[in-house]
């Protein structure tokens, strides 16, 4: 394992501290935690939005803190759910009295720990609600689906609605509509190594790729012979399109998993756009880059979000988050 | 070689086409070229700014196109200078009559080809001037130094000055001051593979790193035993600090070379900030991320830019570039 780190067991603390030092005007680290909070939170009368999960997905989630997006991000250990007490600290830090929405990726540990934190907050009289993101179509049953890059759109829509002065119920409804309308599918060329583990989570030969990869170093649902960008884009996009009726307008995200050159993501995008054009689907906006990573995994995911007038308008709202400006 | 591409000899064309498709409101591709231009260029009465060079450094350079930054980016083949005729097309596309500044990284081919393009433009009566960026302190003699991540700051300052209505002379002066005040130093954990070459440009063992790396897959000036983030940050930062008097205010950039997780860049930043604090240097603003990459190379560079009042104010001007929002 070759990584630019100090102690493999301190990477999250070191990262959070380095991030707080980099962005003192935008972010503050809650003392004694790995919770990052918007500098001026809580914002009077605004619903607070808390996200988070295991670390290793940077810029998720702290990169999405900012005006128009989320208010706090809870960083667990690498690929490990944050603890309920840390999530509770985040909730308290962003609650202005207007309530707090939790955006949770659909992993057992995350759902359990965010739920426990919500109970703690409830006991203190803080209004808390949640949405669970499950956009990964690699898994068949909707209830078991993981939350991956589509989560970024949920942050965006919930954040915009909150910025517009939406109530907790309205912010949740916008987030929930986004969850219902978003689907993703990923693939990997190479695994990643959790620092504390010291070795890759799986092995791939020079001519192999994994289709249906998650973002926690898990192997995919199918191992295949490596092929072209056109074939990869087609396989991912078709799988997403087959899962939901995307006719009308969509937002597209071609997301890198960590070590994929932007060049390759744009090459994938070229084909994604032509597939959508052939199907008569209108692309409202496209995002290409590293939005939800898996440490240094090589690979990409394709996300489609179906947009109605409300979601278009929320997507167009300005965001000041470090990793998502619009 | 495992890459998400189609034809290794078509990666730049495919990338540029995928980029134009992704950002139709911001960018346009000049027909029959790999030149990317700001959608609404030329801007009346504004000095145009053209950058570019070999591809493989994404988001450089097209990611820096946008209001407040550059107007066009010329994409050569991977790690290869663009041709004079393509650069000339870019110059013509952004000239509003107010003149055009060329931002050139200090490589023989780039300097030669941008100079030839400037001559072509001059023959057509377009006022053209240039700055050559040479921020890489890995090389001893200033005249031989390569242009690396510091180039992004040159784009920013020149772009802000042009947006403020500066004349070609004033825009050049702001860019030139930035060149004089910026220094960078990089290191790598792993090499990268040029698609058309099909194999890595050098080899590194599991316990080795290269110090003083460039951004074209070249090996560094010194091979060392892999060490901690703290030691790496210290080595890079000290080398930069020893080359120039940075007392006062600086902007910091901790740049990833392509496959370095953001987590590691923030861990490096933690130490960079503490070194600067110990020296009494004031950090005005910090940038952490992939700004000037070398395909999928793992590693990072540290850039310091000394700021006076003018440069602070130019740094604070808004930028709408895709890869540099401020």
XYZ file of C-alpha atoms in Angstrom:
652
model
C 0.000 0.000 0.000
C 1.442 3.337 -1.070
C -0.518 6.322 0.205
C 0.303 9.878 1.228
C -0.795 9.491 4.826
C 0.664 9.453 8.315
C -1.001 6.913 10.624
C -3.462 4.636 8.722
C -5.744 4.788 11.752
C -5.776 8.588 11.816
C -6.547 9.365 8.177
C -10.053 10.692 8.809
C -8.997 12.945 11.685
C -6.046 14.227 9.635
C -8.237 14.813 6.586
C -10.927 16.689 8.502
C -8.334 18.832 10.198
C -6.629 19.577 6.859
C -9.970 20.432 5.347
C -10.942 22.787 8.166
C -7.552 24.485 7.803
C -8.045 24.881 4.046
C -11.486 26.472 4.188
C -11.806 28.545 7.376
C -14.269 30.966 5.765
C -16.644 28.221 4.663
C -16.332 25.382 7.179
C -15.839 24.690 10.852
C -14.980 21.400 12.497
C -17.040 20.627 15.599
C -14.554 20.368 18.441
C -13.545 16.803 19.274
C -15.488 15.318 16.348
C -15.063 14.601 12.642
C -18.206 16.605 11.916
C -17.826 19.456 9.455
C -20.393 22.256 9.594
C -21.137 25.301 7.486
C -19.312 28.221 9.043
C -22.401 30.321 9.693
C -24.752 27.472 10.708
C -27.410 27.385 11.977
C -29.132 29.718 9.531
C -32.180 31.411 11.065
C -35.489 29.970 9.842
C -33.774 27.610 7.386
C -34.211 23.843 7.537
C -30.821 22.289 8.257
C -29.548 19.445 6.110
C -27.180 16.824 7.479
C -25.488 14.151 5.386
C -22.480 11.934 5.861
C -21.389 8.358 6.043
C -18.114 6.535 5.804
C -15.101 8.513 4.613
C -13.297 7.686 1.374
C -15.956 9.192 -0.916
C -14.502 12.691 -1.063
C -15.587 15.284 -2.060
C -18.635 13.617 -0.469
C -19.822 14.705 1.860
C -18.147 17.787 3.323
C -17.485 19.175 -0.163
C -21.240 19.650 -0.501
C -21.517 21.944 2.485
C -22.410 25.456 1.437
C -25.190 27.908 0.739
C -27.778 26.145 -1.411
C -26.674 22.661 -0.475
C -26.029 20.879 2.850
C -25.217 22.327 6.282
C -23.189 19.559 7.888
C -21.357 16.367 6.970
C -20.505 13.614 9.410
C -17.343 11.718 8.476
C -17.159 8.137 9.725
C -14.046 6.030 9.519
C -13.193 4.920 5.968
C -16.193 3.075 4.492
C -17.712 2.866 8.001
C -20.869 4.521 9.289
C -20.412 7.467 11.620
C -21.607 6.984 15.174
C -25.031 8.223 16.363
C -23.452 10.683 18.808
C -21.462 12.379 16.042
C -24.575 12.591 13.853
C -26.478 14.013 16.830
C -23.817 16.712 17.257
C -24.253 17.642 13.597
C -28.027 17.869 13.966
C -27.739 20.155 16.987
C -25.201 22.349 15.192
C -27.455 23.062 12.205
C -30.878 23.254 13.837
C -32.280 26.771 13.847
C -35.659 25.641 15.108
C -36.929 25.001 11.568
C -36.018 21.332 11.740
C -33.363 19.127 10.171
C -33.433 16.733 7.220
C -31.055 13.766 7.212
C -29.853 12.522 3.824
C -28.821 8.905 4.282
C -27.282 6.510 1.768
C -28.960 3.120 1.951
C -26.482 1.060 3.950
C -27.569 -0.834 7.051
C -25.116 0.880 9.374
C -25.852 4.365 8.080
C -29.617 3.916 8.311
C -29.357 2.487 11.830
C -27.006 5.159 13.161
C -28.783 8.115 11.561
C -32.074 6.740 12.947
C -30.605 6.523 16.438
C -29.321 10.087 16.132
C -32.775 11.212 15.021
C -34.231 9.643 18.163
C -31.712 11.483 20.325
C -32.646 14.739 18.584
C -36.340 14.032 18.920
C -35.869 13.538 22.647
C -34.407 17.060 22.769
C -37.355 18.479 20.848
C -35.625 18.940 17.496
C -37.842 18.165 14.500
C -35.945 15.672 12.353
C -36.924 13.812 9.215
C -34.970 11.722 6.718
C -34.671 10.434 3.193
C -32.788 7.282 2.232
C -31.046 7.314 -1.157
C -30.994 4.035 -3.080
C -30.031 4.879 -6.646
C -27.750 1.932 -7.480
C -29.536 -0.240 -10.039
C -26.816 -2.906 -9.842
C -28.922 -4.438 -7.096
C -32.315 -5.745 -8.237
C -34.639 -5.198 -5.281
C -35.255 -1.506 -4.744
C -35.252 -1.847 -0.949
C -31.730 -3.302 -0.953
C -30.253 -0.795 -3.352
C -27.234 1.206 -2.258
C -26.952 4.962 -2.324
C -24.188 6.153 -4.621
C -23.598 9.224 -6.831
C -27.299 10.086 -7.083
C -26.972 11.257 -3.482
C -25.278 14.408 -4.755
C -28.456 15.405 -6.599
C -30.472 14.786 -3.427
C -28.166 17.177 -1.569
C -28.627 19.728 -4.334
C -32.411 19.594 -4.475
C -32.968 19.486 -0.723
C -30.449 22.280 -0.258
C -32.077 24.495 -2.868
C -35.522 23.922 -1.381
C -34.278 24.774 2.092
C -32.564 27.900 0.771
C -35.852 28.987 -0.788
C -37.424 28.849 2.659
C -39.175 25.497 2.310
C -40.545 23.857 5.456
C -39.094 20.563 6.687
C -42.002 18.795 5.008
C -41.369 20.611 1.709
C -37.614 20.035 1.817
C -38.215 16.355 2.494
C -40.701 16.166 -0.380
C -38.167 17.659 -2.824
C -35.493 15.259 -1.603
C -37.869 12.309 -1.779
C -38.925 13.178 -5.322
C -35.256 13.254 -6.273
C -34.717 9.840 -4.687
C -37.671 8.468 -6.659
C -36.363 9.930 -9.940
C -32.645 9.087 -9.781
C -30.791 5.946 -10.874
C -27.080 5.108 -11.151
C -24.861 2.292 -12.345
C -21.105 1.935 -11.873
C -18.106 -0.084 -13.028
C -14.484 -0.414 -11.955
C -11.141 -1.140 -13.569
C -9.259 -1.453 -10.314
C -9.987 -1.886 -6.612
C -9.058 0.455 -3.781
C -7.207 -0.032 -0.535
C -8.616 0.998 2.832
C -5.627 2.484 4.703
C -6.196 0.487 7.879
C -6.581 -2.744 5.874
C -3.401 -2.184 3.888
C -4.379 -4.285 0.901
C -6.869 -4.021 -1.985
C -10.404 -5.226 -1.377
C -10.339 -7.433 -4.484
C -8.106 -8.219 -7.434
C -8.673 -7.624 -11.125
C -6.537 -8.887 -13.971
C -5.200 -6.555 -16.656
C -8.039 -7.466 -19.035
C -10.866 -7.543 -16.495
C -13.429 -5.062 -15.237
C -16.203 -5.217 -12.675
C -19.696 -4.113 -13.609
C -22.141 -2.990 -10.926
C -19.553 -1.841 -8.459
C -20.448 -0.123 -5.196
C -18.461 2.681 -3.585
C -17.060 0.785 -0.607
C -14.427 -1.285 -2.322
C -16.848 -4.169 -2.723
C -16.544 -6.175 -5.932
C -19.219 -5.821 -8.601
C -22.086 -8.054 -9.616
C -20.362 -9.279 -12.753
C -16.771 -9.618 -13.888
C -16.229 -9.067 -17.612
C -13.493 -8.718 -20.173
C -12.343 -5.114 -20.464
C -13.910 -3.310 -23.402
C -14.198 0.142 -24.966
C -15.590 3.356 -23.497
C -18.489 3.140 -25.940
C -19.435 -0.343 -24.736
C -19.011 0.598 -21.089
C -21.122 3.745 -21.480
C -23.792 1.733 -23.275
C -23.900 -0.997 -20.642
C -24.204 1.455 -17.741
C -26.676 3.779 -19.457
C -28.898 0.978 -20.752
C -29.119 -0.565 -17.312
C -30.188 2.782 -15.853
C -32.670 3.460 -18.658
C -34.240 0.021 -18.304
C -35.018 0.647 -14.663
C -37.142 3.789 -14.937
C -39.011 5.890 -17.477
C -36.683 8.817 -18.137
C -38.650 10.277 -21.037
C -38.638 14.060 -20.941
C -35.817 16.002 -19.293
C -32.895 14.603 -17.343
C -29.775 15.695 -15.538
C -26.755 13.505 -16.289
C -23.822 12.793 -14.014
C -20.757 10.918 -15.238
C -18.900 10.349 -11.995
C -15.298 9.243 -11.526
C -14.559 6.792 -8.724
C -11.262 8.378 -7.758
C -8.407 7.678 -10.159
C -10.128 7.911 -13.509
C -8.703 10.760 -15.607
C -11.270 13.420 -16.477
C -10.362 12.666 -20.101
C -11.934 9.212 -19.770
C -15.051 10.551 -18.068
C -15.631 12.959 -20.960
C -15.102 10.115 -23.446
C -17.803 8.151 -21.602
C -20.031 11.215 -21.593
C -19.793 11.493 -25.374
C -21.518 8.123 -25.725
C -23.997 8.667 -22.880
C -25.202 11.845 -24.590
C -25.617 10.140 -27.953
C -27.593 7.252 -26.411
C -29.943 9.707 -24.705
C -30.305 11.752 -27.899
C -31.238 8.612 -29.847
C -33.975 7.876 -27.318
C -35.342 11.398 -27.569
C -34.461 12.204 -23.964
C -33.598 15.874 -23.414
C -30.452 16.590 -21.420
C -31.065 19.614 -19.232
C -27.656 19.708 -17.550
C -24.564 17.501 -17.425
C -22.047 17.017 -14.629
C -18.731 15.281 -15.292
C -16.148 14.770 -12.568
C -15.328 13.136 -9.251
C -18.467 13.626 -7.156
C -18.747 10.374 -5.171
C -15.517 8.441 -5.086
C -14.171 5.259 -3.606
C -10.650 6.291 -2.612
C -8.340 5.558 -5.570
C -10.642 3.124 -7.358
C -10.528 3.469 -11.164
C -13.898 3.410 -12.850
C -17.005 5.451 -13.274
C -20.723 5.576 -12.772
C -23.540 7.016 -14.836
C -26.437 8.719 -13.050
C -29.663 9.956 -14.591
C -32.167 12.134 -12.778
C -35.570 12.750 -14.310
C -36.510 16.411 -13.972
C -39.923 18.023 -13.719
C -40.362 21.798 -13.559
C -39.761 21.932 -9.820
C -36.549 19.885 -9.985
C -35.260 21.930 -12.930
C -35.785 25.083 -10.962
C -34.093 23.621 -7.863
C -31.155 22.442 -9.967
C -30.776 25.976 -11.331
C -30.618 27.574 -7.878
C -27.106 28.753 -7.016
C -24.945 26.489 -4.870
C -21.834 27.718 -3.099
C -20.627 24.288 -1.988
C -16.911 23.734 -2.580
C -17.476 20.721 -4.826
C -20.719 21.712 -6.525
C -21.047 25.208 -7.838
C -24.003 26.136 -9.978
C -2.903 -0.603 -20.071
C -6.473 -0.442 -18.807
C -8.296 2.767 -19.708
C -11.882 3.736 -20.464
C -11.218 4.844 -24.021
C -12.044 3.832 -27.571
C -9.139 4.333 -29.984
C -5.888 5.320 -28.170
C -5.129 7.668 -31.056
C -8.491 9.427 -30.789
C -8.632 10.173 -27.063
C -8.218 13.927 -27.400
C -10.854 14.273 -30.135
C -13.246 12.066 -28.133
C -12.593 14.013 -24.931
C -13.100 17.411 -26.536
C -16.294 16.250 -28.180
C -17.577 14.794 -24.876
C -16.706 18.026 -23.123
C -18.481 20.191 -25.676
C -21.531 17.934 -25.353
C -21.465 18.240 -21.556
C -21.302 22.027 -21.379
C -23.146 23.527 -24.362
C -24.068 26.671 -22.434
C -20.476 27.430 -21.447
C -18.237 26.064 -24.205
C -18.050 25.616 -27.943
C -15.612 23.496 -29.913
C -14.146 25.226 -32.968
C -15.203 23.137 -35.938
C -12.552 20.691 -37.116
C -10.199 21.492 -34.222
C -9.575 20.469 -30.623
C -9.849 24.112 -29.571
C -12.423 24.872 -26.907
C -13.727 28.430 -26.669
C -15.967 30.304 -24.277
C -19.486 30.161 -25.684
C -19.946 33.912 -25.985
C -16.390 34.778 -27.121
C -15.152 37.196 -28.244
C -16.303 39.595 -25.521
C -16.471 43.189 -26.759
C -13.585 45.357 -25.487
C -12.165 42.560 -23.334
C -8.645 41.228 -23.778
C -8.872 37.573 -24.816
C -6.829 34.964 -22.976
C -5.671 31.773 -24.680
C -3.974 28.881 -22.907
C -3.431 25.252 -23.722
C -0.761 22.664 -24.275
C -0.647 18.910 -24.361
C -3.735 17.046 -23.155
C -3.673 14.790 -20.088
C -3.661 17.647 -17.555
C -7.425 17.945 -17.179
C -9.165 20.006 -15.912
C -6.362 22.080 -17.473
C -6.899 23.825 -19.654
C -10.478 23.876 -20.925
C -11.835 23.626 -17.375
C -10.500 27.130 -16.789
C -12.569 28.676 -19.557
C -15.218 30.989 -18.168
C -16.044 34.520 -17.132
C -13.181 35.824 -15.011
C -10.657 33.325 -16.285
C -9.549 32.225 -19.784
C -11.387 32.456 -23.127
C -9.956 29.523 -25.055
C -7.924 26.381 -24.517
C -6.015 24.563 -27.220
C -5.737 20.823 -26.619
C -2.728 19.138 -28.178
C -2.289 15.388 -28.302
C -1.512 13.818 -24.911
C 1.579 15.514 -23.448
C 2.290 17.067 -26.866
C 2.212 20.735 -27.852
C -0.714 21.879 -29.954
C 0.083 23.019 -33.475
C 0.486 26.719 -34.376
C -2.544 26.652 -36.680
C -4.826 25.425 -33.878
C -3.456 28.090 -31.524
C -3.995 30.681 -34.265
C -7.630 29.590 -34.604
C -8.064 30.088 -30.852
C -6.536 33.569 -31.009
C -8.860 34.609 -33.831
C -11.877 33.217 -31.993
C -11.314 35.287 -28.835
C -9.980 38.542 -30.268
C -12.444 41.398 -29.925
C -9.941 43.972 -31.092
C -8.621 44.499 -27.557
C -5.789 42.020 -28.083
C -4.999 38.535 -26.852
C -2.689 37.252 -24.116
C -1.156 33.791 -24.483
C -0.435 31.869 -21.275
C 2.261 29.343 -22.103
C 3.807 26.683 -19.888
C 7.583 26.617 -20.271
C 8.163 23.654 -22.561
C 10.186 24.031 -25.753
C 7.406 22.829 -28.044
C 4.729 24.973 -26.423
C 6.847 28.116 -26.501
C 7.798 27.532 -30.134
C 4.289 26.776 -31.346
C 2.579 29.569 -29.411
C 5.230 31.975 -30.745
C 4.564 30.879 -34.309
C 0.834 31.336 -33.764
C 1.495 34.818 -32.392
C 3.388 35.658 -35.574
C 0.476 34.451 -37.699
C -1.881 36.607 -35.627
C 0.434 39.587 -35.840
C 0.460 39.278 -39.630
C -3.324 39.598 -39.522
C -3.140 42.702 -37.353
C -4.166 41.086 -34.058
C -2.294 42.441 -31.019
C -0.856 39.436 -29.175
C 1.421 39.179 -26.173
C 2.483 36.282 -23.959
C 3.666 35.121 -20.578
C 5.647 31.945 -19.992
C 4.992 30.130 -16.714
C 7.980 28.413 -15.083
C 6.969 27.646 -11.500
C 8.571 24.211 -11.042
C 11.460 24.583 -8.578
C 12.529 20.974 -9.147
C 14.731 22.372 -11.901
C 17.507 24.675 -10.701
C 17.932 27.234 -13.483
C 14.923 29.518 -13.661
C 15.030 29.687 -17.471
C 14.694 25.898 -17.777
C 11.916 25.518 -15.249
C 8.700 23.857 -16.322
C 5.234 25.318 -15.959
C 3.022 23.223 -13.699
C 0.155 23.915 -11.269
C 1.113 27.567 -10.761
C -0.260 28.117 -14.254
C -3.774 27.954 -12.799
C -3.094 31.060 -10.717
C -1.767 32.831 -13.826
C -5.052 32.042 -15.585
C -6.957 33.392 -12.606
C -5.080 36.664 -12.278
C -4.924 37.430 -15.994
C -8.585 36.509 -16.343
C -9.658 38.750 -13.477
C -7.646 41.668 -14.819
C -9.149 41.253 -18.277
C -12.636 41.048 -16.781
C -11.992 44.344 -14.975
C -11.321 45.964 -18.327
C -7.534 45.932 -18.189
C -5.624 46.654 -21.387
C -3.440 43.980 -22.966
C -0.450 45.598 -21.298
C -2.156 45.585 -17.891
C -3.383 42.022 -18.234
C 0.104 40.919 -19.193
C 1.580 42.799 -16.229
C -0.789 41.024 -13.798
C 0.043 37.659 -15.359
C 3.748 38.395 -15.308
C 3.659 39.432 -11.646
C 1.944 36.126 -10.892
C 4.625 34.224 -12.784
C 7.309 36.049 -10.790
C 5.591 35.282 -7.466
C 4.617 31.613 -7.883
C 6.586 28.442 -7.167
C 5.628 24.754 -7.141
C 7.158 21.401 -6.314
C 5.712 17.959 -6.994
C 6.170 14.271 -6.188
C 4.731 11.019 -7.461
C 3.919 7.578 -6.094
C 3.174 6.038 -9.453
C 3.697 6.817 -13.137
C 1.050 7.297 -15.812
C 0.461 5.709 -19.176
C 0.020 7.715 -22.355
C -2.786 5.910 -24.247
C -0.915 5.766 -27.555
C 2.233 4.463 -25.807
C 0.387 1.722 -23.956
C 2.837 1.380 -21.097
C 3.916 3.472 -18.094
C 6.583 6.103 -18.618
C 8.671 4.780 -15.714
C 8.476 2.186 -12.956
C 8.408 2.639 -9.202
C 8.673 -0.072 -6.591
C 6.151 -0.423 -3.787
C 8.390 1.475 -1.356
C 9.620 4.164 -3.749
C 8.544 7.657 -4.655
C 9.826 10.269 -7.062
C 10.512 13.800 -5.883
C 10.511 16.694 -8.321
C 8.161 15.140 -10.802
C 6.872 16.984 -13.865
C 3.405 16.643 -15.336
C 4.281 14.790 -18.528
C 4.995 11.369 -17.150
C 8.682 12.170 -16.860
C 10.499 10.715 -13.857
C 11.560 13.028 -11.042
C 14.898 14.449 -10.062
C 15.348 12.104 -7.124
C 14.043 8.662 -6.200
C 13.498 8.115 -2.497
C 12.068 5.635 -0.047
C 8.353 6.225 0.489
C 7.636 8.188 3.650
C 4.786 9.897 5.523
C 2.519 12.713 4.405
C 4.172 14.974 6.967
C 7.630 14.325 5.511
C 6.417 14.696 1.946
C 4.624 17.963 2.705
C 7.734 19.259 4.456
C 10.058 18.325 1.621
C 7.875 19.965 -1.039
C 7.048 23.074 0.983
C 10.630 23.656 2.156
C 11.910 23.424 -1.393
C 9.376 26.032 -2.498
C 10.067 28.301 0.481
C 13.823 28.145 -0.085
C 13.437 29.449 -3.610
C 11.644 32.736 -2.961
C 10.789 35.131 -0.171
C 7.147 34.338 0.620
C 6.910 36.517 3.730
C 3.555 38.248 3.948
C 0.428 36.779 2.329
C 0.223 33.704 0.122
C -2.280 31.602 -1.738
C -1.703 27.856 -1.329
C -2.531 25.130 -3.809
C -2.235 21.451 -2.902
C -2.751 19.831 -6.274
C -3.470 16.175 -7.024
C -1.770 14.642 -10.058
C -4.742 12.520 -11.052
C -5.319 9.474 -8.879
C -4.557 10.824 -5.427
C -7.626 10.675 -3.177
C -8.759 14.084 -1.955
C -8.317 12.633 1.549
C -4.554 12.476 1.009
C -4.387 15.998 -0.417
C -6.099 17.351 2.703
C -3.701 15.379 4.905
C -0.805 17.029 3.050
C -2.490 20.408 3.402
C -2.654 19.998 7.182
C 1.149 19.958 7.338
C 1.652 22.644 4.679
C -0.501 25.014 6.713
C 1.379 24.317 9.926
C 4.754 24.887 8.246
C 3.588 28.240 6.890
C 2.100 29.214 10.254
C 5.414 28.447 11.981
C 7.191 30.731 9.522
C 4.725 33.552 10.159
C 3.413 33.437 6.580
C -0.272 34.399 6.305
C -2.454 32.118 4.228
C -4.967 34.229 2.343
C -6.704 31.383 0.511
C -6.184 27.643 0.028
C -7.062 25.432 -2.928
C -7.023 21.647 -2.580
C -7.909 19.359 -5.474
C -7.008 18.176 -8.960
C -6.102 21.361 -10.832
C -3.200 20.300 -13.069
C -2.983 16.547 -13.489
C -0.856 14.038 -15.298
C -3.439 11.469 -16.389
C -3.705 8.834 -13.638
C -0.402 9.611 -11.935
C -0.564 9.349 -8.127
C 1.130 12.157 -6.274
C 0.768 15.808 -5.522
C 2.352 19.199 -5.822
C 2.487 22.174 -3.495
C 2.230 25.667 -4.985
C 2.710 28.956 -3.171
C 1.844 32.324 -4.658
C 2.936 35.481 -2.907
C 0.124 38.029 -2.884
C 0.248 41.796 -2.827
C -2.892 43.938 -2.645
C -3.475 43.782 -6.392
C -3.145 39.994 -6.560
C -5.401 39.540 -3.517
C -8.050 41.606 -5.185
C -7.690 39.709 -8.484
C -7.903 36.386 -6.638
C -11.128 37.552 -4.996
C -12.807 38.444 -8.311
C -15.515 35.944 -9.235
C -14.617 33.174 -11.685
C -17.230 31.140 -13.509
C -14.812 28.592 -14.960
C -16.010 24.995 -14.607
C -12.965 23.921 -12.598
C -12.257 27.109 -10.652
C -15.135 28.894 -9.036
C -14.490 31.755 -6.681
